[in-house]
PDB file of C-alpha atoms in Angstrom:
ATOM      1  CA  UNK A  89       0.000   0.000   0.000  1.00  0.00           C
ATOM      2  CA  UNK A  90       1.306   3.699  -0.762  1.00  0.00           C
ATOM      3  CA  UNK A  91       1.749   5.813   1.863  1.00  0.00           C
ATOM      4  CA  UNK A  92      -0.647   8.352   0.008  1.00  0.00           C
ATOM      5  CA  UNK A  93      -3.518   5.644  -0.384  1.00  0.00           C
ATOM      6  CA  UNK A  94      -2.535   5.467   3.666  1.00  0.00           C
ATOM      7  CA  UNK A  95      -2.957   9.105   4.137  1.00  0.00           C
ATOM      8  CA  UNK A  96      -6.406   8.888   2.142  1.00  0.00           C
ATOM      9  CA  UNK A  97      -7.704   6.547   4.232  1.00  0.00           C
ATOM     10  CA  UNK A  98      -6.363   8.636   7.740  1.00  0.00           C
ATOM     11  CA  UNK A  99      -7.727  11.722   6.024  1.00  0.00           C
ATOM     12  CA  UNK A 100     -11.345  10.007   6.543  1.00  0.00           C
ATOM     13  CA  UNK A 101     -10.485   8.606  10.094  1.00  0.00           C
ATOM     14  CA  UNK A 102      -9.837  12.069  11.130  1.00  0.00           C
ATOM     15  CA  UNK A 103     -13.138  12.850   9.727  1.00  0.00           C
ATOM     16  CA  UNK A 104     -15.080   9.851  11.784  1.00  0.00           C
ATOM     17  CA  UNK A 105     -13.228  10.899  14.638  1.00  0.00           C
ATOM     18  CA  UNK A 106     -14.149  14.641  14.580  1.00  0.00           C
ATOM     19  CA  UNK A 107     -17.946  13.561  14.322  1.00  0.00           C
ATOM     20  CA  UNK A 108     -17.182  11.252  17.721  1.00  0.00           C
ATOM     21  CA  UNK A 109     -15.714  14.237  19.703  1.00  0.00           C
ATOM     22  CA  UNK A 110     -18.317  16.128  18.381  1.00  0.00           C
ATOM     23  CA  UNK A 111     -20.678  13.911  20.024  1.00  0.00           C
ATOM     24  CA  UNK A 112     -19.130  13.686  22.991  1.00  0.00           C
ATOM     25  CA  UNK A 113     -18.930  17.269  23.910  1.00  0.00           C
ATOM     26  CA  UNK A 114     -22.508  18.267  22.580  1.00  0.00           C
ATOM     27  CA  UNK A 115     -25.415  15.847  22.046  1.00  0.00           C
ATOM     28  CA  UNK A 116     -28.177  18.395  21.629  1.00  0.00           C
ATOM     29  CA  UNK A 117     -29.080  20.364  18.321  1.00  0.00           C
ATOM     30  CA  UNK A 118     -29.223  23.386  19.886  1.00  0.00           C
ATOM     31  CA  UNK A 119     -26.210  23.668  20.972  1.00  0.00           C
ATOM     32  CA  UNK A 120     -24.568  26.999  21.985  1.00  0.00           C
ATOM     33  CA  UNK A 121     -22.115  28.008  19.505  1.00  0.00           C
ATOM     34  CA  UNK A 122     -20.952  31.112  21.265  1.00  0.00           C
ATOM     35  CA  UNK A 123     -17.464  32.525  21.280  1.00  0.00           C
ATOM     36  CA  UNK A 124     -14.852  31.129  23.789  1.00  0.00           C
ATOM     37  CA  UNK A 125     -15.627  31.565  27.277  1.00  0.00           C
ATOM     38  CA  UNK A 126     -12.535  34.309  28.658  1.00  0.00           C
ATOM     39  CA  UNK A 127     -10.699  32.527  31.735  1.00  0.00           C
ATOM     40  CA  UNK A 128      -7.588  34.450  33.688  1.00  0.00           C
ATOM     41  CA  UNK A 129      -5.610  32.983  36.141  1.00  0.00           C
ATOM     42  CA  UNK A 130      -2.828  33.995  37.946  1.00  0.00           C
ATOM     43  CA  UNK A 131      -0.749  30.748  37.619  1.00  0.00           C
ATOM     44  CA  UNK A 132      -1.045  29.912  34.235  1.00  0.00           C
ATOM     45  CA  UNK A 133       1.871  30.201  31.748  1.00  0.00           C
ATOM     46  CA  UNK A 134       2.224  31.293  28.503  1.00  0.00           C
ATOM     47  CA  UNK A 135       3.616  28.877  26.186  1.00  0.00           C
ATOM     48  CA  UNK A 136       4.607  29.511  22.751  1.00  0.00           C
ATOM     49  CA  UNK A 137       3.859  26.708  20.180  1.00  0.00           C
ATOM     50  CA  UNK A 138       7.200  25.239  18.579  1.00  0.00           C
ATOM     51  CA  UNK A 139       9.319  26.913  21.613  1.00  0.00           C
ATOM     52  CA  UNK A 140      10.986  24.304  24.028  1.00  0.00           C
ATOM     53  CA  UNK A 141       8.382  23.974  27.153  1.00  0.00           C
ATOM     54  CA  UNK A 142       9.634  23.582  30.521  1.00  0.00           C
ATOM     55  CA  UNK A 143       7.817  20.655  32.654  1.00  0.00           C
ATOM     56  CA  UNK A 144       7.957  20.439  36.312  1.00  0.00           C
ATOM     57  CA  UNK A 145       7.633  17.300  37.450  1.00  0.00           C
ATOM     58  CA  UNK A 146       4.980  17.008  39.764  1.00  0.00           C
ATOM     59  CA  UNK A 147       6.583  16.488  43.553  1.00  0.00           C
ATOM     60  CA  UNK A 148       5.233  16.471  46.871  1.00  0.00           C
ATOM     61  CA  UNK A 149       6.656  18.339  49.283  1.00  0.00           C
ATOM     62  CA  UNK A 150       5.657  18.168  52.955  1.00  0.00           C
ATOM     63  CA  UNK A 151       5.908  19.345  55.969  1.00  0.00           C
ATOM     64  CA  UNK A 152       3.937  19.272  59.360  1.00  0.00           C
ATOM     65  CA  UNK A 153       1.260  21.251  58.778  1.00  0.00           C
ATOM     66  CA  UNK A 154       1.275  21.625  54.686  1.00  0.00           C
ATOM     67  CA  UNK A 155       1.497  20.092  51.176  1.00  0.00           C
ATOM     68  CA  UNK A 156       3.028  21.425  47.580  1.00  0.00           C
ATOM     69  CA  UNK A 157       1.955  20.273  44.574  1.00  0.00           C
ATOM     70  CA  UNK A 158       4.736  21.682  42.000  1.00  0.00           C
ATOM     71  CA  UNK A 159       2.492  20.931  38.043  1.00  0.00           C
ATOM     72  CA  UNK A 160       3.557  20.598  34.437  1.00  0.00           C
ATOM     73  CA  UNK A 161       3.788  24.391  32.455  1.00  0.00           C
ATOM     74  CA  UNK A 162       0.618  24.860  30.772  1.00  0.00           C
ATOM     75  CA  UNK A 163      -1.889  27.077  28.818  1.00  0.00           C
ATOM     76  CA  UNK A 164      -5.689  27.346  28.512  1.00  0.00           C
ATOM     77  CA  UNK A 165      -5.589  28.140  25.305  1.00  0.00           C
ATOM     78  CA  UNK A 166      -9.297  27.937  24.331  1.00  0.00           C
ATOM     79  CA  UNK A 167     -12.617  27.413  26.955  1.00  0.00           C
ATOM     80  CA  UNK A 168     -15.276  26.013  24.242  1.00  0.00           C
ATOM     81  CA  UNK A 169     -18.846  26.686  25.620  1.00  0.00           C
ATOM     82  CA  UNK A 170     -20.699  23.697  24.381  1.00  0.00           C
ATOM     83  CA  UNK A 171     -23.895  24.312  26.370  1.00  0.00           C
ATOM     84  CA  UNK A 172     -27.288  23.368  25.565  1.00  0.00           C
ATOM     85  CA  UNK A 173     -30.722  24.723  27.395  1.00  0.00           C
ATOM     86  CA  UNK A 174     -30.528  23.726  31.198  1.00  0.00           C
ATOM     87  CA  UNK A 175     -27.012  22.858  30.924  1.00  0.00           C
ATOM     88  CA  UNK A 176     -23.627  24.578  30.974  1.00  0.00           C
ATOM     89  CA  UNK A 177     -20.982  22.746  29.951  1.00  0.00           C
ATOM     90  CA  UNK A 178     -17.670  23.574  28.687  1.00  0.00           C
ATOM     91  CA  UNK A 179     -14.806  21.984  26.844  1.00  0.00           C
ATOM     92  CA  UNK A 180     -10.778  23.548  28.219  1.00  0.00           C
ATOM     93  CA  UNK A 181      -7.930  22.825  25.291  1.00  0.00           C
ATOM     94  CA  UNK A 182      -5.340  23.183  27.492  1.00  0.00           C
ATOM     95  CA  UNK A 183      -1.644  22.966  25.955  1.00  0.00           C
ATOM     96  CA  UNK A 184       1.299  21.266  28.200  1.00  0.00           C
ATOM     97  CA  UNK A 185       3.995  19.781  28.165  1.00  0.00           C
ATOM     98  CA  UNK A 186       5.519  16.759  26.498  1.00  0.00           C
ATOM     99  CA  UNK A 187       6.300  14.350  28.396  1.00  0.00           C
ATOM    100  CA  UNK A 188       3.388  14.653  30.809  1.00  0.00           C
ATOM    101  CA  UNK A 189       2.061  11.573  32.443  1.00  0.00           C
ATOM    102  CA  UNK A 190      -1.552  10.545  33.251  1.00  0.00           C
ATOM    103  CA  UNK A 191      -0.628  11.275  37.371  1.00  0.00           C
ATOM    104  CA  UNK A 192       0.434  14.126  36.239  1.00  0.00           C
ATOM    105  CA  UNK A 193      -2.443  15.320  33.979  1.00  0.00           C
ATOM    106  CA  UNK A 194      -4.736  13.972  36.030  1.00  0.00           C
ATOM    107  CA  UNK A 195      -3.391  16.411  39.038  1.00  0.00           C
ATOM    108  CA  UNK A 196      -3.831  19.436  36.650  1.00  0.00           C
ATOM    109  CA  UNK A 197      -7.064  19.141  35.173  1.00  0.00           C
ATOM    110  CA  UNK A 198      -8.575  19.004  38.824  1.00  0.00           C
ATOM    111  CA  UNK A 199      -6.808  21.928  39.725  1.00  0.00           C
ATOM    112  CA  UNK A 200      -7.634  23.386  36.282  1.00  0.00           C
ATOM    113  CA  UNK A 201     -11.217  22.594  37.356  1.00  0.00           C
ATOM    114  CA  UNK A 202     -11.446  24.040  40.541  1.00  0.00           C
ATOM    115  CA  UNK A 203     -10.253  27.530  39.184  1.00  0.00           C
ATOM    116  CA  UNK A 204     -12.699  27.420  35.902  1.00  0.00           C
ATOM    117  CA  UNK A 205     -15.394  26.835  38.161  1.00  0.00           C
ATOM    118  CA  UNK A 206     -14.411  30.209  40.585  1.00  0.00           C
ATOM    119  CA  UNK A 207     -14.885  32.048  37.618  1.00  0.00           C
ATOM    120  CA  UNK A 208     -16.786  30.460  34.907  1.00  0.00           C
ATOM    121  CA  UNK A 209     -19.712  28.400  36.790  1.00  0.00           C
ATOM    122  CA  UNK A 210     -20.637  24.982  34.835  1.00  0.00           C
ATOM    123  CA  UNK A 211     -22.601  22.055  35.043  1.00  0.00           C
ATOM    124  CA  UNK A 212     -19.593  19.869  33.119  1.00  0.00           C
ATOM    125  CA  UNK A 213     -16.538  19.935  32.116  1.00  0.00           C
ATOM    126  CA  UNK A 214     -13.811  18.550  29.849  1.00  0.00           C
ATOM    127  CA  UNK A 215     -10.069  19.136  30.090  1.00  0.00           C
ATOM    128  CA  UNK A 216      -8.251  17.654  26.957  1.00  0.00           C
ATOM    129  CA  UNK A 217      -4.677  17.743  26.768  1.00  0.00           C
ATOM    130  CA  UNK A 218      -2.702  19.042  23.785  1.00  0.00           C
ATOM    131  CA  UNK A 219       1.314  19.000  23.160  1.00  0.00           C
ATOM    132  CA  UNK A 220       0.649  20.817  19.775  1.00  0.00           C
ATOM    133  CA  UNK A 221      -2.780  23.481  19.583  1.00  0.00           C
ATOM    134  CA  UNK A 222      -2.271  22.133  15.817  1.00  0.00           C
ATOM    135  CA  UNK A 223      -4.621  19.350  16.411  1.00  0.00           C
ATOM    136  CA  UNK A 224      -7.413  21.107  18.109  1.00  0.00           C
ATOM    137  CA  UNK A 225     -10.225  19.324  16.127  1.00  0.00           C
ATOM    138  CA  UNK A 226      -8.413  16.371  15.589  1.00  0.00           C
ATOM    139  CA  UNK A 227      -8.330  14.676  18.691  1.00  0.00           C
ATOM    140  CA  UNK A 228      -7.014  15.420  22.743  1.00  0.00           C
ATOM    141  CA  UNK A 229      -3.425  14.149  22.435  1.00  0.00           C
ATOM    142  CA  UNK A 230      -3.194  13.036  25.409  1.00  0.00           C
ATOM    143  CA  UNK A 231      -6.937  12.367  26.096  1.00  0.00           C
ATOM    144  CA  UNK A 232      -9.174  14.572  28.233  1.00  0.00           C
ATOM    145  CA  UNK A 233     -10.952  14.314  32.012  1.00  0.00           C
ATOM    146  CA  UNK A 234     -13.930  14.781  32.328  1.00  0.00           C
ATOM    147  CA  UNK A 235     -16.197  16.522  35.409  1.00  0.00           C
ATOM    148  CA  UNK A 236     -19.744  16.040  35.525  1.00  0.00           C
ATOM    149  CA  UNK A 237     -22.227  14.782  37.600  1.00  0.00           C
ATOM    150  CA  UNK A 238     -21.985  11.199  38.689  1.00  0.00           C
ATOM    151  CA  UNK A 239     -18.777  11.408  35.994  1.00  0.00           C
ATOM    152  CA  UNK A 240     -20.928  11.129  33.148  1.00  0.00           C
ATOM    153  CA  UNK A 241     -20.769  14.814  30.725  1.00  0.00           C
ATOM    154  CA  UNK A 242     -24.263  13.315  29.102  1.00  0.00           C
ATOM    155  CA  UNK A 243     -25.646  14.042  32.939  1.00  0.00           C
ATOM    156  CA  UNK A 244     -25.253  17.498  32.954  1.00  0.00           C
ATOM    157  CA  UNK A 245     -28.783  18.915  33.238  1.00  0.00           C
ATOM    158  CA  UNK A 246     -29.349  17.060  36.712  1.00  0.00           C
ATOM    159  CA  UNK A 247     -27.120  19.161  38.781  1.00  0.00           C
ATOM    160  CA  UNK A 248     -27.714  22.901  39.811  1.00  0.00           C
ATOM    161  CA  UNK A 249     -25.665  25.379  38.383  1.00  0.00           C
ATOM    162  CA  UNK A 250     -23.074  26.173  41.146  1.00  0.00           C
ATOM    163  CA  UNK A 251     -23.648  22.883  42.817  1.00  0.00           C
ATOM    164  CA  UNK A 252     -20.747  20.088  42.251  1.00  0.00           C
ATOM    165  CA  UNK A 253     -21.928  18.007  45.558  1.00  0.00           C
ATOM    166  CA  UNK A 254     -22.893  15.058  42.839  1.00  0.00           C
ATOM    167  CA  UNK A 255     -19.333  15.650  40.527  1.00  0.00           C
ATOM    168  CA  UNK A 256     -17.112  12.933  40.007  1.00  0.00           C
ATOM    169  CA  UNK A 257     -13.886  12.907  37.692  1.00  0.00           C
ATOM    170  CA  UNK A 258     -13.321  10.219  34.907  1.00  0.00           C
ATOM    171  CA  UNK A 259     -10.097   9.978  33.057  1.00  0.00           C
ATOM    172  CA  UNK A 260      -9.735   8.977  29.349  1.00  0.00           C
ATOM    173  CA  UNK A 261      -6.263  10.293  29.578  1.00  0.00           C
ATOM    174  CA  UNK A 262      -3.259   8.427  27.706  1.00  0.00           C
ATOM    175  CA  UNK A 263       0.291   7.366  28.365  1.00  0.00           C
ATOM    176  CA  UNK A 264       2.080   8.144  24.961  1.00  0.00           C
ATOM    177  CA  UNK A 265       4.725   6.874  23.545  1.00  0.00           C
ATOM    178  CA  UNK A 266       6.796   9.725  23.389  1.00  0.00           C
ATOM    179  CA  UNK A 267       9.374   8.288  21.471  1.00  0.00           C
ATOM    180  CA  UNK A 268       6.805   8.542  18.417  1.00  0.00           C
ATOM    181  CA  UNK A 269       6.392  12.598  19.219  1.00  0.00           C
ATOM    182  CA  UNK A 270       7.096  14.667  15.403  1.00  0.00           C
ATOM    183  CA  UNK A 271       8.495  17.391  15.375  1.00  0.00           C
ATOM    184  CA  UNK A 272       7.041  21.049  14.936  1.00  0.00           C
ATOM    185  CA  UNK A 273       8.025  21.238  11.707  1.00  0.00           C
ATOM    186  CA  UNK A 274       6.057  17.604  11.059  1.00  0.00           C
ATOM    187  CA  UNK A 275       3.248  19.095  12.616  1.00  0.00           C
ATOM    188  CA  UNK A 276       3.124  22.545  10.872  1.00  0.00           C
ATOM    189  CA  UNK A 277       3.712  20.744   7.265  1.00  0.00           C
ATOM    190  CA  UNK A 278       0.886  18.262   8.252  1.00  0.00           C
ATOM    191  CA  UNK A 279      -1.320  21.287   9.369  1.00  0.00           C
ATOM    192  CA  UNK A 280      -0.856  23.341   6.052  1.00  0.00           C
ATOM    193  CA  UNK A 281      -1.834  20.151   4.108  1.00  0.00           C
ATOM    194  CA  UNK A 282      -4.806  19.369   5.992  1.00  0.00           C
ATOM    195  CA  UNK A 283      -5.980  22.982   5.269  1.00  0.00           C
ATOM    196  CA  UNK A 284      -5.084  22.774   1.546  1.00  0.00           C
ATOM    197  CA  UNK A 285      -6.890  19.271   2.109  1.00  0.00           C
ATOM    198  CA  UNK A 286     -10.034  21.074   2.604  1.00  0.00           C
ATOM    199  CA  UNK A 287      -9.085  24.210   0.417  1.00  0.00           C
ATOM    200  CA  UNK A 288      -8.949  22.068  -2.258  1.00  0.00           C
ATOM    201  CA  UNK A 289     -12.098  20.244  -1.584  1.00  0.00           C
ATOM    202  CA  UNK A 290     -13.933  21.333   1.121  1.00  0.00           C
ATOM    203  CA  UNK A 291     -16.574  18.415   1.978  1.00  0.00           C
ATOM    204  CA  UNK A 292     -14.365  16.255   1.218  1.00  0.00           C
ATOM    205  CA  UNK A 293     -16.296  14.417  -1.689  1.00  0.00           C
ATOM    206  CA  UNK A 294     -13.458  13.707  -4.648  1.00  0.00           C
ATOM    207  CA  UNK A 295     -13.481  10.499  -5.704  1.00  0.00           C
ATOM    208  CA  UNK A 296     -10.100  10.584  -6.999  1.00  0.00           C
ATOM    209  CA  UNK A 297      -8.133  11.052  -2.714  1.00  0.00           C
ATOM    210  CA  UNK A 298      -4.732  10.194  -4.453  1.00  0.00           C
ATOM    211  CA  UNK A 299      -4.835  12.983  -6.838  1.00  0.00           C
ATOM    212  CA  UNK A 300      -6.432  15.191  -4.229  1.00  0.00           C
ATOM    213  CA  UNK A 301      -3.391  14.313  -1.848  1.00  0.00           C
ATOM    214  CA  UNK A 302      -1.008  14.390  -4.215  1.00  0.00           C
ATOM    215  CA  UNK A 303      -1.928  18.104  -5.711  1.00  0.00           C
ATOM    216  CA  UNK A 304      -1.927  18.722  -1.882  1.00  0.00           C
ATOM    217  CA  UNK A 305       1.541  17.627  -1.273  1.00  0.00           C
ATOM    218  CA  UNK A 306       2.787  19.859  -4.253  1.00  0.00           C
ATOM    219  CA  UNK A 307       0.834  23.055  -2.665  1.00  0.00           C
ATOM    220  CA  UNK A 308       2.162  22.663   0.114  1.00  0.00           C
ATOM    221  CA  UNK A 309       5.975  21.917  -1.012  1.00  0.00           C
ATOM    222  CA  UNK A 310       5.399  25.334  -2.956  1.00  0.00           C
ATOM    223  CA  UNK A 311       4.613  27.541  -0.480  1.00  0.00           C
ATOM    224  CA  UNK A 312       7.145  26.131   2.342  1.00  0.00           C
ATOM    225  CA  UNK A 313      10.244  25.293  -0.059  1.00  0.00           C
ATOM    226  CA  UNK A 314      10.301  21.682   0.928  1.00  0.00           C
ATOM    227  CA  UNK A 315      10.781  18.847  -1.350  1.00  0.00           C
ATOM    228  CA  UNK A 316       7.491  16.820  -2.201  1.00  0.00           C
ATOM    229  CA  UNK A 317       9.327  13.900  -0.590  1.00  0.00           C
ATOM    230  CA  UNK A 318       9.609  15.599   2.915  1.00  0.00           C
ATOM    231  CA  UNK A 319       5.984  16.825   3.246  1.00  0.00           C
ATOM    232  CA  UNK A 320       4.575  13.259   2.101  1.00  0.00           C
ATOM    233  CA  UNK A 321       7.101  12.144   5.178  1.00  0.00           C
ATOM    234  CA  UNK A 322       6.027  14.755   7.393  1.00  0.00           C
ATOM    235  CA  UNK A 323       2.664  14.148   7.187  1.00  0.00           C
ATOM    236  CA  UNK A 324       3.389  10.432   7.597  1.00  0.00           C
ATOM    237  CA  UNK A 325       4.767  11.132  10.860  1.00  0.00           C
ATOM    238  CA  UNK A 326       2.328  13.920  12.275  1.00  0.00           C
ATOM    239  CA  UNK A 327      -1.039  12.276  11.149  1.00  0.00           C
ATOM    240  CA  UNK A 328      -1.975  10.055  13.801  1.00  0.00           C
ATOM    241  CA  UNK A 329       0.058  11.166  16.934  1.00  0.00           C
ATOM    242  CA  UNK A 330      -3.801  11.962  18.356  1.00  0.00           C
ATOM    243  CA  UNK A 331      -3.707   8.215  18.173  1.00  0.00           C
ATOM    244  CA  UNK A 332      -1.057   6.792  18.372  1.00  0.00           C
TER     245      UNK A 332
END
C-alpha cells in the first residue's frame, strides 16, 4: 500500500473521529455556539507553540502542617462553551507539556477545574490535553478528564448550576509513547496540508483522494520550499500522533 492511499484513508479517520468528539462534547441540536468563554488565572503560563516547554515534574513536598503540589507548564488556550438549554458545559484545550504523564495530567485538570469553576460556573466539564494546539479538532493528544455529575458529561442537566456536591472525575487520559512525538516542523507541514486538504475540496467528496493528496503535497511543497518527498514524510509522521 502507498503511503498516500494510507494518508487517504487517515484523512477520513480524522473525519469519523471529529464527528465522535463532536458527540461527545454536545449531544443536543441546539447547541450553543458562542465565542470562547474568557478565563484568567494567575498561575497559568504562557507557552509559545514550537518553543521548548519547561515541565515540572509534579513532587510532593511536605511538611507538618502543609502540602506542595509543583504541576507541568501549561496554557488554557481555548474554553469552548458547548452548552445546551438547562445545561452549561464547557470543553478547556489546554496545551502542556511533552512528556506529561496521566498522574500528572490527572493532578492538573482538577486543579484546572477548581479555578474554571471560581470564575466560569458549569454544570460539566472537559479538560483535553494538547502538546501541539495544531490538532485542536483532531483529537485530545493526550486524552481529556472529564467533570460532571456522577462522571458522566451526558448528565449534565441534573445538577444545579453552582452545585458540584454530585461531581465525580473520569479519566480517558493516555500514556504516549513519546518516542513517536514529530516534530514542529512535522506538525506545521501536516497542518498546512490538511488545510489545503479542505481548500482544495472542502466536503471532502473527490473520488479521486490520491490525486487530491497528491496536488496537496505539491501546494504545500510550494509555499514552504520543501521537497514533495519531505511533506509526504512529514505528514506520515504527524497524522496520527492523536492516536497513536
Amino acid at each position: 500500500m502507498s503511503s498516500r492511499h494510507g494518508n487517504g484513508k487517515r484523512r477520513r479517520y480524522f473525519a469519523t473521529i471529529a464527528v465522535v468528539l463532536s458527540a461527545c462534547v454536545s449531544s443536543d441540536d441546539n447547541a450553543s455556539t458562542t465565542a470562547p468563554v474568557e478565563i484568567t488565572t494567575d498561575f497559568e503560563t504562557t507557552l509559545t507553540t514550537g518553543a521548548p516547554i519547561t515541565t515540572s515534574t509534579p513532587a510532593m513536598s511536605t511538611s507538618s502542617s502543609t502540602t506542595i503540589a509543583q504541576f507541568v507548564t501549561y496554557e488554557i488556550f481555548d474554553l469552548e462553551d458547548v452548552s445546551f438549554p438547562g445545561a452549561v458545559r464547557y470543553v478547556a484545550h489546554v496545551l502542556t507539556a511533552p512528556g506529561s504523564s496521566v498522574a500528572e495530567l490527572t493532578l492538573l485538570a482538577e486543579r484546572i477545574s477548581e479555578e474554571i469553576r471560581l470564575q466560569a460556573p458549569f454544570q460539566a466539564l472537559i479538560v483535553g490535553f494538547y502538546d501541539f494546539r495544531e490538532y485542536q479538532g483532531f483529537g485530545f493528544v493526550m486524552g481529556r478528564w472529564e467533570f460532571a455529575p456522577y462522571g458522566d458529561w451526558g448528565r449534565a442537566d441534573e445538577a444545579e448550576l453552582g452545585n458540584y456536591s454530585t461531581f465525580e472525575g473520569r479519566s480517558f487520559l493516555d500514556e504516549k509513547d513519546w518516542s513517536q512525538r514529530p516534530s514542529q516542523q512535522d506538525v506545521t507541514i501536516w497542518s498546512r496540508w490538511e488545510d489545503v486538504m479542505s481548500e482544495l475540496d472542502p466536503d471532502l467528496t473527490s473520488d479521486d483522494v490520491l490525486a487530491l493528496e497528491s496536488e496537496a503535497y505539491k501546494v504545500v511543497s510550494e509555499e514552504l520550499d520543501v521537497p514533495v518527498n519531505d511533506v509526504e514524510q512529514a505528514v506520515e509522521n504527524a497524522a496520527f500522533w492523536p492516536f497513536s
